[in-house]
CSV table of C-alpha atoms in Angstrom, one decimal:
chain,number,residue,atom,x,y,z
A,1,UNK,CA,13.9,13.2,16.6
A,2,UNK,CA,13.3,10.7,14.5
A,3,UNK,CA,16.3,7.5,15.4
A,4,UNK,CA,17.8,4.2,14.4
A,5,UNK,CA,15.8,0.9,15.8
A,6,UNK,CA,17.9,-0.6,17.9
A,7,UNK,CA,18.4,-4.2,16.4
A,8,UNK,CA,17.1,-6.1,19.4
A,9,UNK,CA,13.7,-4.9,18.4
A,10,UNK,CA,15.0,-5.3,14.6
A,11,UNK,CA,0.4,-17.0,8.5
A,12,UNK,CA,-2.5,-14.8,4.0
A,13,UNK,CA,-3.4,-14.0,1.6
A,14,UNK,CA,-3.7,-15.7,-1.2
A,15,UNK,CA,-5.1,-13.3,-4.7
A,16,UNK,CA,-4.5,-16.7,-6.9
A,17,UNK,CA,-7.3,-19.0,-4.5
A,18,UNK,CA,-6.3,-21.4,-2.3
A,19,UNK,CA,-6.0,-22.2,1.6
A,20,UNK,CA,-4.4,-18.9,3.6
A,21,UNK,CA,-1.6,-21.1,5.4
A,22,UNK,CA,0.8,-23.5,4.5
A,23,UNK,CA,2.6,-24.5,7.2
A,24,UNK,CA,2.8,-22.4,10.1
A,25,UNK,CA,2.9,-19.5,8.4
A,26,UNK,CA,0.1,-17.3,6.5
A,27,UNK,CA,0.6,-16.3,2.9
A,28,UNK,CA,0.5,-13.1,1.2
A,29,UNK,CA,0.1,-11.4,-1.8
A,30,UNK,CA,0.3,-8.2,-3.0
A,31,UNK,CA,-0.8,-6.1,-5.9
A,32,UNK,CA,1.5,-3.1,-6.9
A,33,UNK,CA,0.8,-0.9,-8.9
A,34,UNK,CA,3.3,1.6,-11.1
A,35,UNK,CA,2.9,4.6,-13.1
A,36,UNK,CA,3.5,4.5,-17.0
A,37,UNK,CA,5.9,7.6,-17.7
A,38,UNK,CA,7.6,8.7,-20.8
A,39,UNK,CA,11.7,7.8,-20.3
A,40,UNK,CA,12.7,12.2,-21.5
A,41,UNK,CA,9.9,14.4,-19.6
A,42,UNK,CA,8.4,12.4,-17.0
A,43,UNK,CA,5.4,12.7,-17.8
A,44,UNK,CA,2.4,10.0,-17.5
A,45,UNK,CA,2.1,8.4,-20.6
A,46,UNK,CA,-1.9,6.8,-21.7
A,47,UNK,CA,0.2,2.7,-22.7
A,48,UNK,CA,-1.1,0.1,-20.4
A,49,UNK,CA,-3.2,-1.5,-22.9
A,50,UNK,CA,-0.8,-1.8,-25.5
A,51,UNK,CA,2.3,-2.5,-23.3
A,52,UNK,CA,0.4,-5.8,-21.8
A,53,UNK,CA,0.0,-7.1,-24.7
A,54,UNK,CA,3.6,-6.8,-24.8
A,55,UNK,CA,4.2,-8.7,-22.0
A,56,UNK,CA,6.1,-11.7,-20.9
A,57,UNK,CA,3.9,-14.9,-21.2
A,58,UNK,CA,4.4,-17.7,-19.1
A,59,UNK,CA,5.0,-15.6,-15.8
A,60,UNK,CA,3.0,-16.4,-12.3
A,61,UNK,CA,2.7,-12.9,-12.3
A,62,UNK,CA,-0.5,-11.3,-13.9
A,63,UNK,CA,-1.0,-7.5,-15.7
A,64,UNK,CA,-4.1,-5.8,-15.2
A,65,UNK,CA,-4.9,-2.5,-16.2
A,66,UNK,CA,-6.4,0.5,-13.7
A,67,UNK,CA,-8.2,3.0,-13.5
A,68,UNK,CA,-6.4,5.1,-15.9
A,69,UNK,CA,-4.2,4.0,-18.9
A,70,UNK,CA,-1.3,5.7,-17.0
A,71,UNK,CA,-0.8,2.7,-14.9
A,72,UNK,CA,-0.8,-0.9,-14.5
A,73,UNK,CA,-1.5,-3.8,-11.8
A,74,UNK,CA,1.0,-6.0,-11.2
A,75,UNK,CA,-0.4,-9.0,-8.8
A,76,UNK,CA,1.1,-12.0,-7.6
A,77,UNK,CA,0.7,-15.5,-6.4
A,78,UNK,CA,0.8,-16.3,-3.1
A,79,UNK,CA,3.8,-17.3,-1.0
A,80,UNK,CA,4.8,-17.4,2.5
A,81,UNK,CA,8.3,-17.2,2.0
A,82,UNK,CA,9.3,-13.1,2.6
A,83,UNK,CA,12.2,-13.3,-0.1
A,84,UNK,CA,9.4,-15.3,-2.4
A,85,UNK,CA,7.8,-12.2,-1.5
A,86,UNK,CA,10.6,-10.0,-3.1
A,87,UNK,CA,11.6,-12.4,-6.3
A,88,UNK,CA,7.5,-11.5,-7.1
A,89,UNK,CA,8.5,-7.7,-6.7
A,90,UNK,CA,12.0,-6.7,-8.4
A,91,UNK,CA,10.5,-9.8,-11.2
A,92,UNK,CA,6.9,-6.9,-11.9
A,93,UNK,CA,9.2,-4.5,-11.8
A,94,UNK,CA,11.2,-5.8,-14.4
A,95,UNK,CA,8.6,-7.2,-16.7
A,96,UNK,CA,6.3,-4.3,-16.7
A,97,UNK,CA,9.8,-2.4,-17.5
A,98,UNK,CA,10.7,-4.5,-20.4
A,99,UNK,CA,6.7,-4.3,-21.5
A,100,UNK,CA,6.7,-0.4,-20.8
A,101,UNK,CA,10.0,0.3,-22.5
A,102,UNK,CA,8.4,-1.9,-26.0
A,103,UNK,CA,6.3,1.1,-25.7
A,104,UNK,CA,7.9,4.1,-25.5
A,105,UNK,CA,7.6,4.1,-21.8
A,106,UNK,CA,9.1,3.1,-18.6
A,107,UNK,CA,7.0,2.7,-15.6
A,108,UNK,CA,8.6,3.5,-12.1
A,109,UNK,CA,7.3,3.3,-8.5
A,110,UNK,CA,5.4,6.7,-7.8
A,111,UNK,CA,2.1,7.0,-5.7
A,112,UNK,CA,1.0,10.5,-7.5
A,113,UNK,CA,2.9,11.4,-10.8
A,114,UNK,CA,5.7,14.4,-10.3
A,115,UNK,CA,4.5,16.0,-13.7
A,116,UNK,CA,1.6,17.1,-14.5
A,117,UNK,CA,0.0,15.9,-18.0
A,118,UNK,CA,-3.1,14.4,-19.3
A,119,UNK,CA,-5.1,11.2,-18.0
A,120,UNK,CA,-7.2,8.7,-19.9
A,121,UNK,CA,-9.7,6.8,-18.3
A,122,UNK,CA,-9.5,2.7,-18.9
A,123,UNK,CA,-12.2,0.9,-21.4
A,124,UNK,CA,-13.6,-1.1,-19.0
A,125,UNK,CA,-17.3,-0.6,-18.1
A,126,UNK,CA,-16.9,-0.9,-15.2
A,127,UNK,CA,-14.0,3.0,-14.3
A,128,UNK,CA,-16.7,4.1,-17.1
A,129,UNK,CA,-19.8,3.7,-15.2
A,130,UNK,CA,-17.4,5.3,-12.7
A,131,UNK,CA,-16.7,8.8,-14.9
A,132,UNK,CA,-20.5,9.5,-15.3
A,133,UNK,CA,-21.2,9.1,-11.8
A,134,UNK,CA,-18.4,10.2,-9.3
A,135,UNK,CA,-16.9,12.8,-12.2
A,136,UNK,CA,-14.3,14.9,-11.4
A,137,UNK,CA,-13.5,12.2,-8.4
A,138,UNK,CA,-12.7,9.9,-11.5
A,139,UNK,CA,-11.5,12.3,-14.2
A,140,UNK,CA,-8.6,13.3,-10.8
A,141,UNK,CA,-7.9,9.5,-9.9
A,142,UNK,CA,-3.9,8.9,-11.1
A,143,UNK,CA,-3.0,7.2,-8.0
A,144,UNK,CA,-0.9,3.9,-7.2
A,145,UNK,CA,-1.4,2.0,-3.3
A,146,UNK,CA,0.2,-1.2,-2.7
A,147,UNK,CA,-2.5,-3.2,-1.4
A,148,UNK,CA,-1.0,-6.8,1.1
A,149,UNK,CA,-3.3,-10.1,1.5
A,150,UNK,CA,-3.4,-11.5,4.2
A,151,UNK,CA,-4.5,-14.8,4.9
A,152,UNK,CA,-7.1,-15.7,7.4
A,153,UNK,CA,-8.7,-19.1,8.3
A,154,UNK,CA,-12.8,-17.3,8.7
A,155,UNK,CA,-14.0,-14.3,8.1
A,156,UNK,CA,-14.9,-14.3,11.9
A,157,UNK,CA,-10.9,-14.4,11.9
A,158,UNK,CA,-10.8,-11.7,9.2
A,159,UNK,CA,-12.8,-9.5,10.9
A,160,UNK,CA,-11.7,-9.8,14.2
A,161,UNK,CA,-8.0,-9.0,12.5
A,162,UNK,CA,-9.5,-6.0,11.2
A,163,UNK,CA,-10.7,-4.2,14.8
A,164,UNK,CA,-7.4,-5.1,16.0
A,165,UNK,CA,-4.7,-3.4,13.2
A,166,UNK,CA,-6.5,-0.4,13.0
A,167,UNK,CA,-4.6,1.5,15.8
A,168,UNK,CA,-1.7,1.5,13.3
A,169,UNK,CA,-2.8,2.0,9.8
A,170,UNK,CA,-1.5,5.6,10.3
A,171,UNK,CA,1.7,4.2,10.9
A,172,UNK,CA,1.5,1.8,7.6
A,173,UNK,CA,1.2,5.2,5.4
A,174,UNK,CA,3.4,7.1,7.3
A,175,UNK,CA,6.5,4.9,6.5
A,176,UNK,CA,5.1,4.2,2.9
A,177,UNK,CA,4.3,7.8,1.7
A,178,UNK,CA,5.7,8.3,-2.1
A,179,UNK,CA,3.2,10.8,-3.5
A,180,UNK,CA,4.1,14.7,-2.6
A,181,UNK,CA,3.3,15.9,-5.9
A,182,UNK,CA,-0.2,16.7,-7.7
A,183,UNK,CA,-1.0,18.6,-10.5
A,184,UNK,CA,2.8,19.5,-11.6
A,185,UNK,CA,2.8,21.2,-8.0
A,186,UNK,CA,4.4,20.1,-4.6
A,187,UNK,CA,1.0,19.6,-2.3
A,188,UNK,CA,2.6,20.1,1.2
A,189,UNK,CA,2.1,16.7,1.8
A,190,UNK,CA,3.8,13.4,1.9
A,191,UNK,CA,0.9,11.7,1.1
A,192,UNK,CA,-1.4,13.1,-1.6
A,193,UNK,CA,-2.4,10.3,-2.8
A,194,UNK,CA,-4.2,9.8,0.8
A,195,UNK,CA,-6.2,12.6,0.2
A,196,UNK,CA,-7.4,12.2,-3.3
A,197,UNK,CA,-8.1,8.5,-2.4
A,198,UNK,CA,-10.2,10.0,0.3
A,199,UNK,CA,-12.6,11.8,-2.3
A,200,UNK,CA,-13.8,8.3,-2.6
A,201,UNK,CA,-18.0,8.2,-0.6
A,202,UNK,CA,-16.3,4.5,0.8
A,203,UNK,CA,-13.1,5.4,1.8
A,204,UNK,CA,-11.3,5.6,4.9
A,205,UNK,CA,-11.3,4.9,8.7
A,206,UNK,CA,-13.3,2.2,9.5
A,207,UNK,CA,-15.8,1.5,13.3
A,208,UNK,CA,-15.4,-1.5,14.8
A,209,UNK,CA,-17.0,-4.3,12.9
A,210,UNK,CA,-17.5,-7.0,16.0
A,211,UNK,CA,-18.8,-9.5,14.1
A,212,UNK,CA,-18.2,-11.3,10.6
A,213,UNK,CA,-22.1,-10.7,10.7
A,214,UNK,CA,-22.1,-6.6,11.3
A,215,UNK,CA,-19.3,-6.8,8.6
A,216,UNK,CA,-21.6,-7.9,6.4
A,217,UNK,CA,-24.5,-6.0,7.6
A,218,UNK,CA,-22.3,-2.5,7.0
A,219,UNK,CA,-21.3,-3.8,4.0
A,220,UNK,CA,-25.1,-4.9,2.9
A,221,UNK,CA,-26.6,-0.8,3.6
A,222,UNK,CA,-23.8,0.6,2.3
A,223,UNK,CA,-24.4,-0.4,-1.2
A,224,UNK,CA,-29.2,-0.4,-0.7
A,225,UNK,CA,-27.3,3.5,-1.0
A,226,UNK,CA,-27.1,2.9,-5.0
A,227,UNK,CA,-24.3,5.0,-3.8
A,228,UNK,CA,-21.5,2.4,-3.7
A,229,UNK,CA,-21.7,0.8,-7.1
A,230,UNK,CA,-20.4,-2.7,-5.8
A,231,UNK,CA,-18.5,-4.3,-3.1
A,232,UNK,CA,-15.3,-3.5,-4.6
A,233,UNK,CA,-16.2,0.1,-3.8
A,234,UNK,CA,-16.3,-0.4,-0.3
A,235,UNK,CA,-12.4,1.1,0.3
A,236,UNK,CA,-12.0,0.5,4.1
A,237,UNK,CA,-8.1,1.6,5.1
A,238,UNK,CA,-9.1,-2.4,5.6
A,239,UNK,CA,-11.1,-4.8,4.2
A,240,UNK,CA,-12.3,-8.6,4.1
A,241,UNK,CA,-11.9,-9.3,-0.2
A,242,UNK,CA,-14.7,-10.6,-1.0
A,243,UNK,CA,-14.2,-13.5,-3.6
A,244,UNK,CA,-10.7,-14.4,-1.5
A,245,UNK,CA,-10.1,-15.5,2.4
A,246,UNK,CA,-7.8,-12.7,2.9
A,247,UNK,CA,-8.0,-9.6,4.5
A,248,UNK,CA,-6.7,-6.5,2.3
A,249,UNK,CA,-4.4,-3.7,4.1
A,250,UNK,CA,-4.6,-1.0,1.2
A,251,UNK,CA,-3.2,2.1,3.1
A,252,UNK,CA,0.2,2.0,2.1
A,253,UNK,CA,1.2,4.8,-1.2
A,254,UNK,CA,3.3,2.4,-3.8
A,255,UNK,CA,7.0,2.0,-2.5
A,256,UNK,CA,10.5,3.2,-4.3
A,257,UNK,CA,12.7,1.2,-3.7
A,258,UNK,CA,12.0,-3.1,-3.7
A,259,UNK,CA,13.2,-3.2,-0.8
A,260,UNK,CA,11.2,-1.4,0.9
A,261,UNK,CA,7.6,-2.7,-0.4
A,262,UNK,CA,9.7,-5.8,1.2
A,263,UNK,CA,9.6,-4.6,4.5
A,264,UNK,CA,5.7,-3.5,4.3
A,265,UNK,CA,5.0,-7.2,3.2
A,266,UNK,CA,6.6,-8.9,6.3
A,267,UNK,CA,5.4,-6.2,8.1
A,268,UNK,CA,1.5,-6.5,7.4
A,269,UNK,CA,1.8,-10.3,7.7
A,270,UNK,CA,3.1,-9.7,10.9
A,271,UNK,CA,0.0,-7.5,12.7
A,272,UNK,CA,-2.6,-10.2,10.9
A,273,UNK,CA,-1.1,-12.1,12.6
A,274,UNK,CA,-0.6,-10.2,16.0
A,275,UNK,CA,-4.4,-9.3,15.7
A,276,UNK,CA,-5.4,-12.8,15.2
A,277,UNK,CA,-3.6,-14.0,18.3
A,278,UNK,CA,-5.4,-11.1,21.1
A,279,UNK,CA,-8.6,-11.9,18.7
A,280,UNK,CA,-7.8,-15.4,19.9
A,281,UNK,CA,-6.8,-15.0,23.8
A,282,UNK,CA,-9.7,-13.0,23.9
A,283,UNK,CA,-7.7,-9.3,24.8
A,284,UNK,CA,-10.6,-6.5,23.6
A,285,UNK,CA,-9.6,-4.3,20.8
A,286,UNK,CA,-9.0,-0.6,20.8
A,287,UNK,CA,-12.4,1.7,20.9
A,288,UNK,CA,-10.6,4.5,18.8
A,289,UNK,CA,-13.3,6.3,17.1
A,290,UNK,CA,-13.7,6.4,13.4
A,291,UNK,CA,-13.3,10.3,13.5
A,292,UNK,CA,-10.3,10.2,15.9
A,293,UNK,CA,-8.5,7.6,13.5
A,294,UNK,CA,-9.3,10.0,10.3
A,295,UNK,CA,-7.3,12.4,12.2
A,296,UNK,CA,-4.7,10.3,12.8
A,297,UNK,CA,-4.6,9.3,9.2
A,298,UNK,CA,-4.7,12.9,7.7
A,299,UNK,CA,-1.7,13.9,9.6
A,300,UNK,CA,0.4,10.2,8.6
A,301,UNK,CA,-0.4,11.5,4.9
A,302,UNK,CA,0.2,15.0,6.1
A,303,UNK,CA,4.0,14.5,7.5
A,304,UNK,CA,4.6,10.9,6.3
A,305,UNK,CA,8.2,10.6,9.1
A,306,UNK,CA,9.1,14.1,8.9
A,307,UNK,CA,6.6,14.9,11.8
A,308,UNK,CA,4.3,13.6,14.5
A,309,UNK,CA,1.9,10.1,14.5
A,310,UNK,CA,-1.3,9.6,16.7
A,311,UNK,CA,0.4,7.3,19.4
A,312,UNK,CA,-1.9,4.2,19.5
A,313,UNK,CA,-1.3,3.3,22.8
A,314,UNK,CA,-1.9,7.5,24.2
A,315,UNK,CA,-4.2,8.8,21.8
A,316,UNK,CA,-1.9,11.6,21.9
A,317,UNK,CA,0.5,12.5,19.1
A,318,UNK,CA,4.3,11.7,19.3
A,319,UNK,CA,7.2,11.3,17.8
A,320,UNK,CA,7.2,9.5,14.0
A,321,UNK,CA,10.2,7.2,15.3
A,322,UNK,CA,8.3,6.9,18.5
A,323,UNK,CA,5.2,5.3,16.8
A,324,UNK,CA,7.1,3.3,14.5
A,325,UNK,CA,9.5,1.5,17.1
A,326,UNK,CA,5.9,0.8,19.2
A,327,UNK,CA,4.7,-1.1,15.9
A,328,UNK,CA,7.4,-2.9,15.5
A,329,UNK,CA,7.6,-4.2,19.5
A,330,UNK,CA,3.6,-4.6,18.6
A,331,UNK,CA,4.8,-7.2,16.0
A,332,UNK,CA,7.7,-8.2,16.6
A,333,UNK,CA,6.9,-12.0,18.2
A,334,UNK,CA,5.4,-12.8,14.6
A,335,UNK,CA,8.3,-11.2,12.7
A,336,UNK,CA,10.4,-13.5,15.2
A,337,UNK,CA,8.9,-16.3,14.3
A,338,UNK,CA,8.6,-16.2,10.8
A,339,UNK,CA,12.6,-15.2,10.2
A,340,UNK,CA,11.7,-12.2,8.9
A,341,UNK,CA,12.5,-9.7,11.7
A,342,UNK,CA,16.1,-8.4,10.9
A,343,UNK,CA,14.9,-7.9,6.9
A,344,UNK,CA,11.8,-5.6,8.6
A,345,UNK,CA,13.9,-4.2,10.8
A,346,UNK,CA,16.6,-2.9,8.0
A,347,UNK,CA,14.4,-1.5,5.9
A,348,UNK,CA,12.1,0.4,8.6
A,349,UNK,CA,15.1,1.6,10.1
A,350,UNK,CA,16.5,2.9,5.8
A,351,UNK,CA,13.8,4.3,5.9
A,352,UNK,CA,13.7,6.5,9.0
A,353,UNK,CA,17.2,7.3,8.8
A,354,UNK,CA,17.3,7.9,4.6
A,355,UNK,CA,13.9,8.7,5.0
A,356,UNK,CA,10.7,8.5,2.6
A,357,UNK,CA,9.9,8.0,-1.1
A,358,UNK,CA,8.1,11.3,-1.2
A,359,UNK,CA,11.4,12.9,1.5
A,360,UNK,CA,13.7,11.8,-2.0
A,361,UNK,CA,11.4,13.5,-4.2
A,362,UNK,CA,11.5,16.7,-2.5
A,363,UNK,CA,14.9,15.9,-2.4
A,364,UNK,CA,15.8,15.5,-6.2
A,365,UNK,CA,13.5,18.6,-6.8
A,366,UNK,CA,15.8,20.7,-4.4
A,367,UNK,CA,18.7,19.8,-5.4
A,368,UNK,CA,17.7,19.8,-9.5
A,369,UNK,CA,15.0,22.6,-9.8
A,370,UNK,CA,13.4,19.8,-12.9
A,371,UNK,CA,9.9,17.3,-12.1
A,372,UNK,CA,11.2,15.0,-14.7
A,373,UNK,CA,14.5,14.5,-12.9
A,374,UNK,CA,12.5,13.4,-10.1
A,375,UNK,CA,11.0,11.0,-11.8
A,376,UNK,CA,14.3,9.8,-13.4
A,377,UNK,CA,15.9,9.3,-10.5
A,378,UNK,CA,12.8,7.4,-9.4
A,379,UNK,CA,12.6,5.4,-12.1
A,380,UNK,CA,16.3,3.9,-11.0
A,381,UNK,CA,15.5,3.4,-7.1
A,382,UNK,CA,12.1,1.4,-8.4
A,383,UNK,CA,14.4,-0.5,-10.0
A,384,UNK,CA,17.8,-1.1,-8.1
A,385,UNK,CA,17.8,-4.5,-6.7
A,386,UNK,CA,19.2,-4.1,-2.6
A,387,UNK,CA,21.2,-6.2,-0.8
A,388,UNK,CA,20.8,-8.9,0.7
A,389,UNK,CA,20.0,-7.6,4.3
A,390,UNK,CA,22.8,-9.5,7.3
A,391,UNK,CA,21.1,-11.5,9.7
């Protein structure tokens, strides 16, 4: 049975440039993908190129095209304070929605569309080539993720982090699950986005690397095959950035509610800091095979927080709430030192008590029997500002 996390349980990304640390804290950066929809029907609409021309000038946030014209990516500037990350997420959603409104659309934080509709490939040559090579995998690709960059001091530290965060990535997916619908039907999954993304031959869980040299060799061997177009297509669940001093955690669905997204950013930073500390004191990473991690990711994708997750400590199924509590306990020292413990714990408790975005979508669908109503409700939730947490 899911339960509220007790109150007592309750350093970085630079997507632009600069040092991975500022003072004692790792910097953080976010890439948030949003769906662009018709405000009346809720169906995806191909307005990305037009709306980017309508976006406000002079902001530190960047809007960039994604795979499909029915989505947009918002890239935040680096920061060290979680409140700054929160402001960037809220402001990114606002400026994106304002620009979308100017072309007759809305921006919504859904990881897949609840309403079936045609999709249109973005015009970037890279995407055109990928469409030719990967066929229906690319044609059907319309998913919105939430990628968190956290800075590292070196590639060696970064790879050590990647090796040590692997067992906890399924819990992050479960907490963010926000994609139950696919092509007009209930998929039966909490995060069907993860299943769609798993079609890519270079995606998913990874074996232990052991060193930066081994990481580079694995990427090189993938590129040599010719199947993977470039380093940007190395879609590990978490990876080193190929152009920034960061690790990038890629598993979360985009979160419907901004405050939940903020909590994931804080939790990811704490997870990275905890892993780096383990490496520095010589603690070995858990030797869980990638095949087992793939099963753990499948369970998280299928059930979200409404079923069992694979407990990294035992390797067997446990209540999702128990695994999430273990994740928070694992990262607690880093969360406390950054001042993020209360805020992250409150938001995670809210997810466990009231459900994920997937739970909310299904609840609205049961009540309204209308997928357009699901999208309308998600638009409202996407742009609602949460009350400032206490503590």
